[in-house]
PDB file of C-alpha atoms in Angstrom:
ATOM      1  CA  MET A   1      -0.113  -0.240   0.303  1.00 75.00           C
ATOM      2  CA  ASP A   2       1.900   3.700  -0.962  1.00 89.00           C
ATOM      3  CA  LEU A   3       0.465   6.210   1.808  1.00 93.00           C
ATOM      4  CA  ILE A   4       1.471   9.675   1.097  1.00 95.00           C
ATOM      5  CA  ILE A   5       0.269  12.573   3.468  1.00 96.00           C
ATOM      6  CA  GLU A   6      -1.766  15.013   2.800  1.00 96.00           C
ATOM      7  CA  GLN A   7      -3.180  17.612   4.233  1.00 97.00           C
ATOM      8  CA  LEU A   8      -6.629  17.256   6.217  1.00 97.00           C
ATOM      9  CA  ASN A   9      -9.613  18.153   3.365  1.00 95.00           C
ATOM     10  CA  THR A  10     -13.125  17.002   5.033  1.00 90.00           C
ATOM     11  CA  THR A  11     -14.501  17.359   1.647  1.00 90.00           C
ATOM     12  CA  LEU A  12     -11.731  13.981   0.268  1.00 91.00           C
ATOM     13  CA  HIS A  13     -10.778  12.876   3.722  1.00 94.00           C
ATOM     14  CA  ASP A  14     -12.719   9.524   5.197  1.00 94.00           C
ATOM     15  CA  ARG A  15     -12.438  11.332   9.272  1.00 95.00           C
ATOM     16  CA  LYS A  16     -15.873   8.782   9.797  1.00 95.00           C
ATOM     17  CA  SER A  17     -14.424   5.894   9.536  1.00 95.00           C
ATOM     18  CA  PHE A  18     -11.426   6.132  11.539  1.00 98.00           C
ATOM     19  CA  ASP A  19     -10.008   4.490  15.019  1.00 98.00           C
ATOM     20  CA  CYS A  20      -7.436   4.227  16.175  1.00 97.00           C
ATOM     21  CA  GLY A  21      -8.230   3.412  19.743  1.00 96.00           C
ATOM     22  CA  VAL A  22      -8.713   6.239  22.082  1.00 94.00           C
ATOM     23  CA  ASP A  23     -11.242   7.822  21.615  1.00 96.00           C
ATOM     24  CA  GLU A  24      -9.855  11.134  22.726  1.00 95.00           C
ATOM     25  CA  LEU A  25      -7.640  11.445  19.361  1.00 96.00           C
ATOM     26  CA  ASN A  26     -10.997   9.655  17.394  1.00 98.00           C
ATOM     27  CA  LEU A  27     -13.024  12.737  18.629  1.00 98.00           C
ATOM     28  CA  PHE A  28     -10.128  15.046  17.681  1.00 98.00           C
ATOM     29  CA  LEU A  29      -9.643  14.454  13.943  1.00 98.00           C
ATOM     30  CA  LYS A  30     -13.877  13.990  13.623  1.00 97.00           C
ATOM     31  CA  GLN A  31     -14.809  16.778  15.700  1.00 96.00           C
ATOM     32  CA  HIS A  32     -12.289  19.434  16.241  1.00 98.00           C
ATOM     33  CA  ALA A  33      -9.475  18.520  14.096  1.00 98.00           C
ATOM     34  CA  ASN A  34     -10.686  20.961  11.053  1.00 96.00           C
ATOM     35  CA  GLN A  35     -12.455  23.201  13.335  1.00 97.00           C
ATOM     36  CA  ASN A  36      -8.630  24.313  14.929  1.00 97.00           C
ATOM     37  CA  GLN A  37      -6.764  24.218  11.320  1.00 96.00           C
ATOM     38  CA  SER A  38      -9.369  26.715  10.169  1.00 96.00           C
ATOM     39  CA  LYS A  39      -8.730  29.243  13.181  1.00 97.00           C
ATOM     40  CA  ASN A  40      -4.694  28.569  12.585  1.00 96.00           C
ATOM     41  CA  MET A  41      -4.994  26.151  16.242  1.00 97.00           C
ATOM     42  CA  SER A  42      -2.699  23.274  14.656  1.00 98.00           C
ATOM     43  CA  LYS A  43      -3.068  21.931  11.495  1.00 98.00           C
ATOM     44  CA  THR A  44      -3.541  18.104  10.761  1.00 98.00           C
ATOM     45  CA  TYR A  45      -1.692  16.049   7.969  1.00 98.00           C
ATOM     46  CA  VAL A  46      -3.631  12.247   6.897  1.00 98.00           C
ATOM     47  CA  ALA A  47      -1.974   9.226   5.402  1.00 97.00           C
ATOM     48  CA  VAL A  48      -4.185   7.921   2.420  1.00 95.00           C
ATOM     49  CA  VAL A  49      -3.865   6.393  -0.033  1.00 90.00           C
ATOM     50  CA  ALA A  50      -1.909   7.302  -3.280  1.00 82.00           C
ATOM     51  CA  ILE A  51      -4.412   7.295  -5.593  1.00 75.00           C
ATOM     52  CA  SER A  52      -8.063   6.585  -4.074  1.00 63.00           C
ATOM     53  CA  ALA A  53     -10.197   6.373  -6.584  1.00 63.00           C
ATOM     54  CA  ASP A  54     -12.845   7.218  -3.607  1.00 62.00           C
ATOM     55  CA  ASP A  55     -14.804   9.932  -2.993  1.00 63.00           C
ATOM     56  CA  HIS A  56     -13.877   9.993   0.153  1.00 67.00           C
ATOM     57  CA  LYS A  57     -10.219   8.816   1.436  1.00 89.00           C
ATOM     58  CA  LYS A  58      -9.900   6.534   3.879  1.00 93.00           C
ATOM     59  CA  ILE A  59      -7.816   8.159   7.275  1.00 97.00           C
ATOM     60  CA  TYR A  60      -4.683   5.627   8.003  1.00 98.00           C
ATOM     61  CA  GLY A  61      -3.711   7.121  10.162  1.00 98.00           C
ATOM     62  CA  TYR A  62      -3.178  11.157  11.083  1.00 98.00           C
ATOM     63  CA  TYR A  63      -0.867  13.847  13.508  1.00 98.00           C
ATOM     64  CA  THR A  64      -1.032  17.533  14.419  1.00 98.00           C
ATOM     65  CA  LEU A  65       0.759  20.729  14.406  1.00 98.00           C
ATOM     66  CA  SER A  66       1.469  23.150  16.225  1.00 98.00           C
ATOM     67  CA  ALA A  67       3.936  26.218  17.559  1.00 97.00           C
ATOM     68  CA  GLY A  68       4.450  26.934  21.053  1.00 96.00           C
ATOM     69  CA  HIS A  69       7.258  27.870  23.334  1.00 96.00           C
ATOM     70  CA  LEU A  70       8.603  26.260  26.216  1.00 93.00           C
ATOM     71  CA  GLU A  71      10.389  27.810  29.852  1.00 90.00           C
ATOM     72  CA  CYS A  72      13.803  26.656  30.177  1.00 88.00           C
ATOM     73  CA  GLU A  73      12.798  25.556  33.853  1.00 86.00           C
ATOM     74  CA  GLN A  74      11.479  22.415  31.568  1.00 90.00           C
ATOM     75  CA  LEU A  75      14.342  22.127  29.835  1.00 88.00           C
ATOM     76  CA  PRO A  76      16.735  19.191  30.953  1.00 86.00           C
ATOM     77  CA  GLU A  77      20.630  20.498  32.938  1.00 85.00           C
ATOM     78  CA  SER A  78      22.963  19.165  30.441  1.00 84.00           C
ATOM     79  CA  VAL A  79      20.525  21.609  27.385  1.00 87.00           C
ATOM     80  CA  LYS A  80      18.880  24.602  29.353  1.00 82.00           C
ATOM     81  CA  ALA A  81      22.614  25.752  30.426  1.00 83.00           C
ATOM     82  CA  LYS A  82      23.715  26.830  27.817  1.00 82.00           C
ATOM     83  CA  LEU A  83      20.291  28.432  26.315  1.00 87.00           C
ATOM     84  CA  PRO A  84      18.602  31.581  27.323  1.00 86.00           C
ATOM     85  CA  LYS A  85      15.988  31.917  30.392  1.00 86.00           C
ATOM     86  CA  TYR A  86      13.149  33.495  28.476  1.00 90.00           C
ATOM     87  CA  PRO A  87      10.463  31.278  27.311  1.00 94.00           C
ATOM     88  CA  ILE A  88      11.716  28.591  23.745  1.00 95.00           C
ATOM     89  CA  PRO A  89      10.483  28.449  20.823  1.00 97.00           C
ATOM     90  CA  ILE A  90       8.901  25.014  19.749  1.00 97.00           C
ATOM     91  CA  ALA A  91       6.957  22.444  17.482  1.00 98.00           C
ATOM     92  CA  ARG A  92       4.085  20.459  18.472  1.00 98.00           C
ATOM     93  CA  ILE A  93       3.092  17.300  17.400  1.00 98.00           C
ATOM     94  CA  GLY A  94       0.356  17.404  19.606  1.00 93.00           C
ATOM     95  CA  ARG A  95      -1.915  14.506  18.983  1.00 96.00           C
ATOM     96  CA  LEU A  96      -0.802  10.893  15.992  1.00 98.00           C
ATOM     97  CA  ALA A  97      -2.242   8.176  15.684  1.00 98.00           C
ATOM     98  CA  VAL A  98      -2.977   4.994  13.422  1.00 98.00           C
ATOM     99  CA  ASP A  99      -6.335   3.461  12.475  1.00 98.00           C
ATOM    100  CA  LYS A 100      -6.355   0.309  14.306  1.00 97.00           C
ATOM    101  CA  ASP A 101      -6.592  -1.412  11.794  1.00 97.00           C
ATOM    102  CA  TYR A 102      -3.666  -0.922  10.451  1.00 97.00           C
ATOM    103  CA  LYS A 103      -1.030  -0.601  13.222  1.00 95.00           C
ATOM    104  CA  GLY A 104       2.783  -2.271  13.390  1.00 95.00           C
ATOM    105  CA  GLN A 105       2.960  -2.182   9.878  1.00 96.00           C
ATOM    106  CA  GLY A 106       5.691   1.634  10.049  1.00 97.00           C
ATOM    107  CA  ILE A 107       2.735   4.085   9.502  1.00 98.00           C
ATOM    108  CA  GLY A 108       3.314   5.953  13.014  1.00 97.00           C
ATOM    109  CA  GLY A 109       7.267   5.825  11.559  1.00 97.00           C
ATOM    110  CA  PHE A 110       6.286   7.549   8.804  1.00 98.00           C
ATOM    111  CA  LEU A 111       4.028  10.196   9.731  1.00 98.00           C
ATOM    112  CA  LEU A 112       6.903  11.579  12.623  1.00 98.00           C
ATOM    113  CA  HIS A 113       9.436  11.206   9.878  1.00 98.00           C
ATOM    114  CA  ASP A 114       6.640  13.589   7.689  1.00 98.00           C
ATOM    115  CA  ALA A 115       6.366  15.592  10.139  1.00 98.00           C
ATOM    116  CA  LEU A 116       9.276  16.240  11.977  1.00 98.00           C
ATOM    117  CA  THR A 117       9.839  16.442   7.873  1.00 97.00           C
ATOM    118  CA  ASN A 118       7.234  19.576   8.431  1.00 97.00           C
ATOM    119  CA  VAL A 119       9.365  20.982  10.919  1.00 98.00           C
ATOM    120  CA  LEU A 120      12.679  21.454   9.612  1.00 97.00           C
ATOM    121  CA  SER A 121      10.624  23.518   6.816  1.00 96.00           C
ATOM    122  CA  ILE A 122       9.557  25.355   9.425  1.00 94.00           C
ATOM    123  CA  ALA A 123      12.982  25.996  11.436  1.00 94.00           C
ATOM    124  CA  ASP A 124      14.541  26.814   7.794  1.00 90.00           C
ATOM    125  CA  LYS A 125      12.459  30.009   8.397  1.00 94.00           C
ATOM    126  CA  ILE A 126      11.067  30.654  12.312  1.00 95.00           C
ATOM    127  CA  GLY A 127      13.499  30.109  14.954  1.00 94.00           C
ATOM    128  CA  VAL A 128      12.628  26.556  16.673  1.00 97.00           C
ATOM    129  CA  PHE A 129      14.670  24.711  19.276  1.00 96.00           C
ATOM    130  CA  ALA A 130      12.962  20.983  19.584  1.00 97.00           C
ATOM    131  CA  VAL A 131       9.924  19.136  18.773  1.00 98.00           C
ATOM    132  CA  VAL A 132       7.757  18.533  22.064  1.00 98.00           C
ATOM    133  CA  VAL A 133       5.281  15.582  22.150  1.00 97.00           C
ATOM    134  CA  ASP A 134       2.532  14.971  24.497  1.00 93.00           C
ATOM    135  CA  ALA A 135       2.735  10.980  25.024  1.00 93.00           C
ATOM    136  CA  LYS A 136      -0.432   9.707  25.875  1.00 91.00           C
ATOM    137  CA  ASN A 137       0.266   6.585  27.426  1.00 92.00           C
ATOM    138  CA  ASP A 138       3.606   4.599  28.532  1.00 94.00           C
ATOM    139  CA  ASP A 139       3.550   2.814  24.723  1.00 93.00           C
ATOM    140  CA  ALA A 140       3.486   5.812  23.048  1.00 94.00           C
ATOM    141  CA  LYS A 141       6.652   7.500  25.440  1.00 96.00           C
ATOM    142  CA  SER A 142       8.380   4.315  23.892  1.00 97.00           C
ATOM    143  CA  PHE A 143       7.735   4.686  20.670  1.00 97.00           C
ATOM    144  CA  TYR A 144       8.105   8.507  20.741  1.00 98.00           C
ATOM    145  CA  GLY A 145      11.698   7.566  23.134  1.00 97.00           C
ATOM    146  CA  ASN A 146      13.374   5.686  19.838  1.00 96.00           C
ATOM    147  CA  TYR A 147      13.347   8.259  17.466  1.00 97.00           C
ATOM    148  CA  GLY A 148      15.018   9.714  20.476  1.00 96.00           C
ATOM    149  CA  PHE A 149      12.556  12.271  22.321  1.00 97.00           C
ATOM    150  CA  THR A 150      13.527  12.567  25.977  1.00 95.00           C
ATOM    151  CA  GLU A 151      12.036  13.713  28.984  1.00 93.00           C
ATOM    152  CA  LEU A 152      11.156  17.270  30.075  1.00 92.00           C
ATOM    153  CA  GLN A 153      11.863  17.593  33.621  1.00 86.00           C
ATOM    154  CA  ASP A 154       8.333  18.889  34.696  1.00 80.00           C
ATOM    155  CA  SER A 155       6.380  16.029  32.946  1.00 87.00           C
ATOM    156  CA  GLU A 156       7.462  12.000  31.331  1.00 90.00           C
ATOM    157  CA  LEU A 157       4.793  11.839  29.478  1.00 94.00           C
ATOM    158  CA  THR A 158       5.734  15.466  27.712  1.00 95.00           C
ATOM    159  CA  LEU A 159       8.852  14.644  26.127  1.00 96.00           C
ATOM    160  CA  PHE A 160      11.016  16.645  23.768  1.00 96.00           C
ATOM    161  CA  LEU A 161      13.545  16.501  20.772  1.00 97.00           C
ATOM    162  CA  PRO A 162      17.055  19.435  19.553  1.00 96.00           C
ATOM    163  CA  ILE A 163      15.988  20.348  15.902  1.00 96.00           C
ATOM    164  CA  ASN A 164      19.863  20.066  15.558  1.00 94.00           C
ATOM    165  CA  THR A 165      19.251  16.154  16.238  1.00 95.00           C
ATOM    166  CA  ILE A 166      16.211  15.982  13.702  1.00 96.00           C
ATOM    167  CA  LYS A 167      18.228  18.066  10.902  1.00 94.00           C
ATOM    168  CA  SER A 168      21.540  15.336  12.131  1.00 93.00           C
ATOM    169  CA  ALA A 169      19.478  12.992  11.314  1.00 91.00           C
ATOM    170  CA  LEU A 170      17.726  13.729   8.642  1.00 84.00           C
TER     171      LEU A 170
END
């Protein structure tokens, strides 16, 4: 199956049939993603089959991106010692989910790679120190940990990956 990533378009993408097994993530895609996108609160990107004859393309997974900041105190000592003491600009992956029927097929990694690539293109234009994710549980934390994300000081489930690390890896 050849997947591509597209920005969510409610006239093209079938949100109703998506089920990742986590009600909060399903609800966001079905009821809030488009609204947040139209208000420029976040942008949602979906994995769909590259060539689809369907009127509404099935969504295999999705992620959201938004801008934000961290307080310097939230970063580990080894990182914050080298930074100014004012808020640090970040990009946030607010949600990342894969339809439960397609888990274990590399779609999560595909989505994350696309998200990080998107952030890199933004970081060439504006200041972005790191990508931050809010892992929903220990399984999600482990997933992000496999890609080099580490914990912030104030939360075991809020993780970050410096932009320079991403540049080196991609």
